[in-house]
Amino acid sequence: MTTSTTFLGLGAMGSALAAATLDAGDRVTVWNRSPERARDLGARGARVAGTVAEAVADDGVIVACLFDHRSVHDVLDPVITRLSGRTVVNLTTSTPDEARELATWADKHGVTYLDGAIMAVPEMIGGPASALFYSGSESAFTDHRDLLDRWGTSTWFGPDAGLASLYDLAMLTGMYTMFAGFLHGAAMVGTAGVPAAEFAARQAPFLAAMTEQLAELAATVDAREYTGPDQQSLRFTDTALSALRRASTDQGVADDLLVPVHDLVRRQIAAGFGAHGTARMFEGLRSSR
Ligand code: NDP
């Protein structure tokens, strides 16, 4: 049971995490580079530390929710020698290799390191739709599960500290390309005077229905078997993408977003796989690492 938790970084997300922890009745210490951001949490009962050294003087878990990997080092490097034997949960968005670097660095200094990725926006923290992914120290995950569960559903992916981040950034790839695709579509119908809001009302249920195909796509990719009878062929998709690009440029909408997708399809066709399923695009994306 965690009795005192230190939060380093009180941006939108760090403040939400600290507030949810306070709401649960835990003792909380907070620090932020710009002190004014700590005021509200202080008024709600958090102990406000004037320096990082003061903030980590408590005995509990240290939660970092800072801007980026660099800022985690900026904040923790000066106090690292004091952190031996302590647990750091880093919820700052990092790349997998950045998370691994922090895990190695923490280990070198006798610090237990758990890397986390937040699949939520600040308003969702503590609510039913909030999910957090973790990797790194298993004992940190299990020993502090009560604390972690204050913020959302917690899942530990394994001892490789980079895994949570890998999942996070892979999922965000889907999100960003979906948002960009929606904006492209809104620009297309916008040329006919259709408001984006009207388009969104039709696009959202369509995209939701399309996500039902993900499991089937995944089974195809996992089996690496692209010749099943129900698969939409690369040639079919080539024709469809050509039409999308023509329609876009005819309307004066740049087809930039579609070009890399079309290139992936065309490269597989050029390699002799035109009759194979469109999921074969995965072969053009697979890592050679
Ligand atoms: P904000 O921009 O609101 O806050 C950034 C925080 O980092 C502030 O506390 C800022 O301090 C601090 N900071 C930046 N650089 C330094 C530095 N060199 N030294 C010390 N402190 C520094 O970001 P969020 O709170 O929204 O995000 C924090 C992390 O959470 C990010 O990694 C983000 O990717 C992740 N996240 C955010 C989500 C969101 O929806 N907001 C969703 C999922 C993850 P100061 O106030 O002094 O500028």
Short mmCIF file of C-alpha atoms and ligand atoms in Angstrom, two decimals:
data_model
loop_
_atom_site.label_atom_id
_atom_site.label_comp_id
_atom_site.label_asym_id
_atom_site.label_seq_id
_atom_site.Cartn_x
_atom_site.Cartn_y
_atom_site.Cartn_z
CA MET A 1 0.00 0.00 0.00
CA THR A 2 1.55 3.30 -1.10
CA THR A 3 1.32 5.99 1.57
CA SER A 4 3.21 8.84 -0.04
CA THR A 5 3.78 9.48 -3.73
CA THR A 6 5.89 12.19 -5.35
CA PHE A 7 4.81 13.70 -8.68
CA LEU A 8 7.44 15.47 -10.76
CA GLY A 9 5.81 17.47 -13.56
CA LEU A 10 2.40 19.09 -13.18
CA GLY A 11 1.41 19.72 -16.76
CA ALA A 12 -2.08 18.74 -17.85
CA MET A 13 -1.34 15.04 -17.38
CA GLY A 14 0.85 15.15 -14.27
CA SER A 15 -1.78 17.31 -12.52
CA ALA A 16 -4.54 14.84 -13.43
CA LEU A 17 -2.50 11.91 -12.07
CA ALA A 18 -1.70 13.74 -8.84
CA ALA A 19 -5.34 14.85 -8.43
CA ALA A 20 -6.66 11.30 -8.89
CA THR A 21 -4.16 10.10 -6.27
CA LEU A 22 -5.25 12.81 -3.83
CA ASP A 23 -8.90 11.96 -4.50
CA ALA A 24 -8.15 8.39 -3.42
CA GLY A 25 -6.98 9.70 -0.05
CA ASP A 26 -3.23 9.06 -0.55
CA ARG A 27 -0.51 11.38 0.68
CA VAL A 28 0.97 13.28 -2.26
CA THR A 29 4.03 15.49 -2.77
CA VAL A 30 4.25 17.59 -5.93
CA TRP A 31 6.93 19.55 -7.71
CA ASN A 32 6.84 21.52 -10.96
CA ARG A 33 9.50 23.60 -12.67
CA SER A 34 7.06 26.55 -12.82
CA PRO A 35 5.81 26.65 -9.22
CA GLU A 36 2.44 28.29 -9.97
CA ARG A 37 1.18 25.06 -11.50
CA ALA A 38 1.37 23.38 -8.08
CA ARG A 39 -0.94 25.89 -6.40
CA ASP A 40 -4.28 24.12 -6.94
CA LEU A 41 -2.95 20.75 -5.81
CA GLY A 42 -1.41 22.40 -2.76
CA ALA A 43 -4.81 23.89 -1.91
CA ARG A 44 -6.28 20.39 -2.15
CA GLY A 45 -3.83 18.95 0.36
CA ALA A 46 -0.70 18.02 -1.58
CA ARG A 47 2.66 18.88 -0.04
CA VAL A 48 4.29 21.32 -2.48
CA ALA A 49 8.08 20.93 -2.74
CA GLY A 50 10.22 23.89 -3.78
CA THR A 51 12.96 21.74 -5.31
CA VAL A 52 13.29 18.28 -6.83
CA ALA A 53 15.59 17.27 -3.96
CA GLU A 54 12.89 18.28 -1.47
CA ALA A 55 10.24 16.45 -3.48
CA VAL A 56 12.12 13.15 -3.49
CA ALA A 57 12.96 13.33 0.20
CA ASP A 58 9.67 11.50 0.95
CA ASP A 59 9.80 7.72 1.08
CA GLY A 60 7.26 6.75 -1.59
CA VAL A 61 7.15 6.08 -5.29
CA ILE A 62 8.41 8.84 -7.59
CA VAL A 63 6.19 9.47 -10.59
CA ALA A 64 7.68 11.47 -13.47
CA CYS A 65 5.27 12.93 -16.01
CA LEU A 66 7.39 15.42 -17.91
CA PHE A 67 7.56 16.74 -21.42
CA ASP A 68 9.98 14.29 -23.01
CA HIS A 69 12.95 11.98 -22.42
CA ARG A 70 15.39 14.89 -22.17
CA SER A 71 13.36 16.58 -19.45
CA VAL A 72 13.34 13.36 -17.38
CA HIS A 73 17.14 13.44 -17.34
CA ASP A 74 17.12 17.20 -16.68
CA VAL A 75 15.00 16.65 -13.57
CA LEU A 76 16.39 13.35 -12.23
CA ASP A 77 20.10 13.54 -13.08
CA PRO A 78 20.91 16.06 -10.33
CA VAL A 79 19.26 13.88 -7.64
CA ILE A 80 19.99 10.39 -8.94
CA THR A 81 22.52 9.54 -6.23
CA ARG A 82 19.76 10.06 -3.61
CA LEU A 83 17.38 7.65 -5.34
CA SER A 84 19.16 4.36 -4.68
CA GLY A 85 16.61 1.84 -3.37
CA ARG A 86 13.65 3.90 -4.57
CA THR A 87 11.09 3.22 -7.30
CA VAL A 88 10.58 5.55 -10.27
CA VAL A 89 7.48 5.23 -12.45
CA ASN A 90 8.09 7.22 -15.60
CA LEU A 91 4.88 8.14 -17.42
CA THR A 92 6.58 10.58 -19.78
CA THR A 93 6.07 9.55 -23.42
CA SER A 94 9.34 8.00 -24.62
CA THR A 95 10.47 5.88 -27.53
CA PRO A 96 11.21 2.23 -26.70
CA ASP A 97 14.97 2.83 -26.85
CA GLU A 98 14.66 5.92 -24.64
CA ALA A 99 12.74 3.85 -22.08
CA ARG A 100 15.44 1.14 -22.22
CA GLU A 101 18.14 3.76 -21.76
CA LEU A 102 16.36 5.07 -18.65
CA ALA A 103 15.97 1.52 -17.29
CA THR A 104 19.69 0.83 -17.70
CA TRP A 105 20.59 4.19 -16.18
CA ALA A 106 18.24 3.60 -13.23
CA ASP A 107 19.61 0.10 -12.69
CA LYS A 108 23.15 1.46 -12.61
CA HIS A 109 22.10 3.71 -9.74
CA GLY A 110 20.18 1.08 -7.78
CA VAL A 111 16.78 2.52 -8.75
CA THR A 112 13.81 0.28 -9.57
CA TYR A 113 12.34 1.48 -12.86
CA LEU A 114 8.86 1.01 -14.28
CA ASP A 115 8.07 2.64 -17.61
CA GLY A 116 4.49 3.59 -18.37
CA ALA A 117 2.42 4.82 -21.28
CA ILE A 118 -0.91 6.53 -20.82
CA MET A 119 -3.68 5.63 -23.25
CA ALA A 120 -5.95 8.46 -22.15
CA VAL A 121 -6.29 12.23 -22.08
CA PRO A 122 -6.11 14.03 -18.71
CA GLU A 123 -9.92 14.26 -18.34
CA MET A 124 -10.13 10.44 -18.53
CA ILE A 125 -7.62 9.74 -15.73
CA GLY A 126 -9.25 7.68 -12.98
CA GLY A 127 -12.26 6.91 -15.17
CA PRO A 128 -13.33 3.58 -16.69
CA ALA A 129 -11.94 4.27 -20.18
CA SER A 130 -8.44 5.14 -18.99
CA ALA A 131 -5.77 2.51 -19.68
CA LEU A 132 -2.08 2.56 -18.77
CA PHE A 133 0.54 0.22 -20.16
CA TYR A 134 3.63 -0.69 -18.14
CA SER A 135 6.89 -2.54 -18.70
CA GLY A 136 10.13 -2.88 -16.79
CA SER A 137 10.27 -3.93 -13.15
CA GLU A 138 7.57 -6.52 -12.40
CA SER A 139 7.95 -6.08 -8.65
CA ALA A 140 7.35 -2.33 -9.00
CA PHE A 141 4.18 -3.12 -10.94
CA THR A 142 2.83 -5.64 -8.44
CA ASP A 143 3.99 -3.86 -5.25
CA HIS A 144 2.41 -0.56 -6.30
CA ARG A 145 -0.62 -1.87 -8.13
CA ASP A 146 -3.03 0.01 -5.82
CA LEU A 147 -1.42 3.29 -6.80
CA LEU A 148 -1.29 2.51 -10.53
CA ASP A 149 -4.94 1.45 -10.55
CA ARG A 150 -5.96 4.90 -9.28
CA TRP A 151 -5.28 6.25 -12.78
CA GLY A 152 -6.92 3.58 -14.96
CA THR A 153 -6.71 -0.06 -15.96
CA SER A 154 -3.11 -1.17 -15.55
CA THR A 155 -1.40 -3.79 -17.74
CA TRP A 156 2.21 -4.99 -17.46
CA PHE A 157 3.71 -6.17 -20.76
CA GLY A 158 7.01 -7.64 -19.57
CA PRO A 159 10.46 -6.87 -18.18
CA ASP A 160 11.73 -5.13 -21.35
CA ALA A 161 11.21 -1.49 -20.33
CA GLY A 162 10.65 -0.49 -23.97
CA LEU A 163 7.54 -2.61 -24.50
CA ALA A 164 4.94 -0.27 -23.03
CA SER A 165 6.24 2.54 -25.19
CA LEU A 166 6.37 0.29 -28.26
CA TYR A 167 2.67 -0.56 -27.79
CA ASP A 168 1.81 3.07 -27.07
CA LEU A 169 3.49 4.50 -30.15
CA ALA A 170 2.19 1.67 -32.36
CA MET A 171 -1.35 2.45 -31.22
CA LEU A 172 -0.85 6.17 -31.73
CA THR A 173 0.26 5.44 -35.30
CA GLY A 174 -3.22 4.07 -35.95
CA MET A 175 -4.79 7.07 -34.24
CA TYR A 176 -2.83 9.76 -36.08
CA THR A 177 -3.30 8.20 -39.50
CA MET A 178 -7.03 7.80 -38.80
CA PHE A 179 -7.36 11.45 -37.79
CA ALA A 180 -5.39 12.55 -40.86
CA GLY A 181 -7.60 10.35 -43.07
CA PHE A 182 -10.71 11.92 -41.56
CA LEU A 183 -9.35 15.43 -42.20
CA HIS A 184 -8.55 14.47 -45.79
CA GLY A 185 -12.13 13.23 -46.26
CA ALA A 186 -13.52 16.39 -44.64
CA ALA A 187 -11.47 18.48 -47.09
CA MET A 188 -12.92 16.45 -49.99
CA VAL A 189 -16.59 16.86 -49.03
CA GLY A 190 -15.82 20.42 -47.98
CA THR A 191 -15.34 21.24 -51.67
CA ALA A 192 -19.07 20.55 -52.07
CA GLY A 193 -19.93 22.76 -49.09
CA VAL A 194 -20.48 19.85 -46.67
CA PRO A 195 -19.62 20.90 -43.09
CA ALA A 196 -17.02 18.71 -41.37
CA ALA A 197 -19.52 18.04 -38.57
CA GLU A 198 -21.98 16.46 -41.00
CA PHE A 199 -19.18 14.36 -42.49
CA ALA A 200 -18.01 13.27 -39.02
CA ALA A 201 -21.48 12.02 -38.16
CA ARG A 202 -21.31 9.62 -41.13
CA GLN A 203 -17.58 8.81 -40.96
CA ALA A 204 -17.51 7.80 -37.27
CA PRO A 205 -19.92 4.82 -37.48
CA PHE A 206 -18.32 3.69 -40.74
CA LEU A 207 -14.84 3.67 -39.18
CA ALA A 208 -16.19 1.89 -36.10
CA ALA A 209 -17.65 -0.83 -38.35
CA MET A 210 -14.36 -1.11 -40.25
CA THR A 211 -12.44 -1.78 -37.03
CA GLU A 212 -14.29 -5.11 -36.87
CA GLN A 213 -12.06 -6.21 -39.73
CA LEU A 214 -8.88 -5.73 -37.69
CA ALA A 215 -9.03 -9.20 -36.11
CA GLU A 216 -9.32 -10.85 -39.53
CA LEU A 217 -6.48 -8.71 -40.88
CA ALA A 218 -4.36 -9.67 -37.89
CA ALA A 219 -5.01 -13.40 -38.43
CA THR A 220 -3.89 -13.04 -42.06
CA VAL A 221 -0.73 -11.20 -41.09
CA ASP A 222 0.12 -13.60 -38.23
CA ALA A 223 -0.26 -16.56 -40.61
CA ARG A 224 1.53 -14.61 -43.39
CA GLU A 225 -0.94 -16.24 -45.75
CA TYR A 226 -2.21 -13.67 -48.26
CA THR A 227 -3.93 -15.88 -50.83
CA GLY A 228 -7.25 -16.72 -49.12
CA PRO A 229 -10.41 -16.43 -51.29
CA ASP A 230 -12.03 -13.70 -49.16
CA GLN A 231 -9.09 -11.31 -49.30
CA GLN A 232 -9.43 -8.09 -51.28
CA SER A 233 -6.61 -8.19 -53.81
CA LEU A 234 -3.79 -5.68 -54.07
CA ARG A 235 -4.87 -5.02 -57.66
CA PHE A 236 -8.38 -4.11 -56.47
CA THR A 237 -6.92 -1.78 -53.84
CA ASP A 238 -4.59 -0.23 -56.43
CA THR A 239 -7.61 0.69 -58.55
CA ALA A 240 -9.48 2.03 -55.51
CA LEU A 241 -6.53 4.17 -54.38
CA SER A 242 -6.04 5.51 -57.91
CA ALA A 243 -9.69 6.62 -57.86
CA LEU A 244 -9.29 8.22 -54.42
CA ARG A 245 -6.25 10.15 -55.58
CA ARG A 246 -7.92 11.30 -58.83
CA ALA A 247 -11.06 12.36 -56.96
CA SER A 248 -8.95 14.28 -54.46
CA THR A 249 -6.84 16.14 -57.01
CA ASP A 250 -9.89 16.78 -59.25
CA GLN A 251 -11.42 18.57 -56.23
CA GLY A 252 -8.22 20.48 -55.56
CA VAL A 253 -7.38 18.45 -52.44
CA ALA A 254 -3.75 17.34 -52.14
CA ASP A 255 -3.32 13.57 -52.34
CA ASP A 256 -0.16 13.60 -50.15
CA LEU A 257 -1.68 11.37 -47.53
CA LEU A 258 -2.62 8.66 -50.00
CA VAL A 259 0.70 8.50 -51.83
CA PRO A 260 2.67 6.41 -49.30
CA VAL A 261 -0.22 3.95 -48.93
CA HIS A 262 -0.49 3.64 -52.69
CA ASP A 263 3.29 3.17 -52.96
CA LEU A 264 3.16 0.29 -50.49
CA VAL A 265 0.47 -1.41 -52.58
CA ARG A 266 2.27 -0.81 -55.85
CA ARG A 267 5.58 -2.16 -54.54
CA GLN A 268 3.91 -5.46 -53.68
CA ILE A 269 2.26 -5.61 -57.12
CA ALA A 270 5.61 -4.87 -58.78
CA ALA A 271 7.10 -7.77 -56.81
CA GLY A 272 4.54 -10.07 -58.46
CA PHE A 273 1.84 -10.25 -55.78
CA GLY A 274 -1.04 -8.38 -57.46
CA ALA A 275 -3.48 -11.25 -56.87
CA HIS A 276 -2.58 -11.49 -53.18
CA GLY A 277 -4.64 -9.88 -50.44
CA THR A 278 -4.13 -6.23 -49.54
CA ALA A 279 -2.88 -7.26 -46.09
CA ARG A 280 0.35 -8.12 -47.90
CA MET A 281 1.24 -4.41 -47.51
CA PHE A 282 2.46 -5.57 -44.10
CA GLU A 283 5.40 -7.26 -45.83
CA GLY A 284 6.53 -3.84 -47.07
CA LEU A 285 6.37 -2.45 -43.54
CA ARG A 286 7.90 -5.29 -41.57
CA SER A 287 11.10 -4.50 -39.68
CA SER A 288 14.26 -6.18 -40.83
CA ARG A 289 15.71 -5.73 -37.29
P1 NDP B 1 2.42 19.61 -20.58
O1 NDP B 1 3.06 20.29 -21.73
O2 NDP B 1 1.10 20.10 -20.08
O3 NDP B 1 3.44 19.59 -19.34
C1 NDP B 1 4.80 19.34 -19.53
C2 NDP B 1 5.44 19.29 -18.17
O4 NDP B 1 6.84 19.03 -18.33
C3 NDP B 1 5.30 20.58 -17.38
O5 NDP B 1 5.18 20.25 -16.02
C4 NDP B 1 6.64 21.27 -17.67
O6 NDP B 1 7.01 22.18 -16.68
C5 NDP B 1 7.54 20.06 -17.62
N1 NDP B 1 8.83 20.26 -18.28
C6 NDP B 1 9.09 20.38 -19.59
N2 NDP B 1 10.42 20.48 -19.82
C7 NDP B 1 11.00 20.43 -18.60
C8 NDP B 1 12.33 20.48 -18.17
N3 NDP B 1 13.36 20.57 -19.05
N4 NDP B 1 12.57 20.42 -16.85
C9 NDP B 1 11.57 20.30 -15.96
N5 NDP B 1 10.26 20.23 -16.30
C10 NDP B 1 9.99 20.30 -17.61
O7 NDP B 1 2.33 18.07 -20.98
P2 NDP B 1 1.35 16.94 -20.44
O8 NDP B 1 1.24 17.06 -18.97
O9 NDP B 1 0.11 16.94 -21.25
O10 NDP B 1 2.16 15.65 -20.84
C11 NDP B 1 3.17 15.12 -20.01
C12 NDP B 1 3.56 13.76 -20.56
O11 NDP B 1 2.39 12.93 -20.61
C13 NDP B 1 4.10 13.85 -22.02
O12 NDP B 1 5.18 12.98 -22.17
C14 NDP B 1 2.90 13.41 -22.83
O13 NDP B 1 3.28 12.82 -24.07
C15 NDP B 1 2.25 12.38 -21.90
N6 NDP B 1 0.85 12.18 -22.24
C16 NDP B 1 0.01 13.25 -22.32
C17 NDP B 1 -1.29 13.07 -22.75
C18 NDP B 1 -2.22 14.23 -22.88
O14 NDP B 1 -3.32 14.03 -23.43
N7 NDP B 1 -1.87 15.42 -22.36
C19 NDP B 1 -1.80 11.74 -23.15
C20 NDP B 1 -0.85 10.67 -22.95
C21 NDP B 1 0.43 10.90 -22.54
P3 NDP B 1 6.57 23.73 -16.78
O15 NDP B 1 5.17 23.79 -16.26
O16 NDP B 1 7.55 24.42 -15.93
O17 NDP B 1 6.69 24.11 -18.25
#
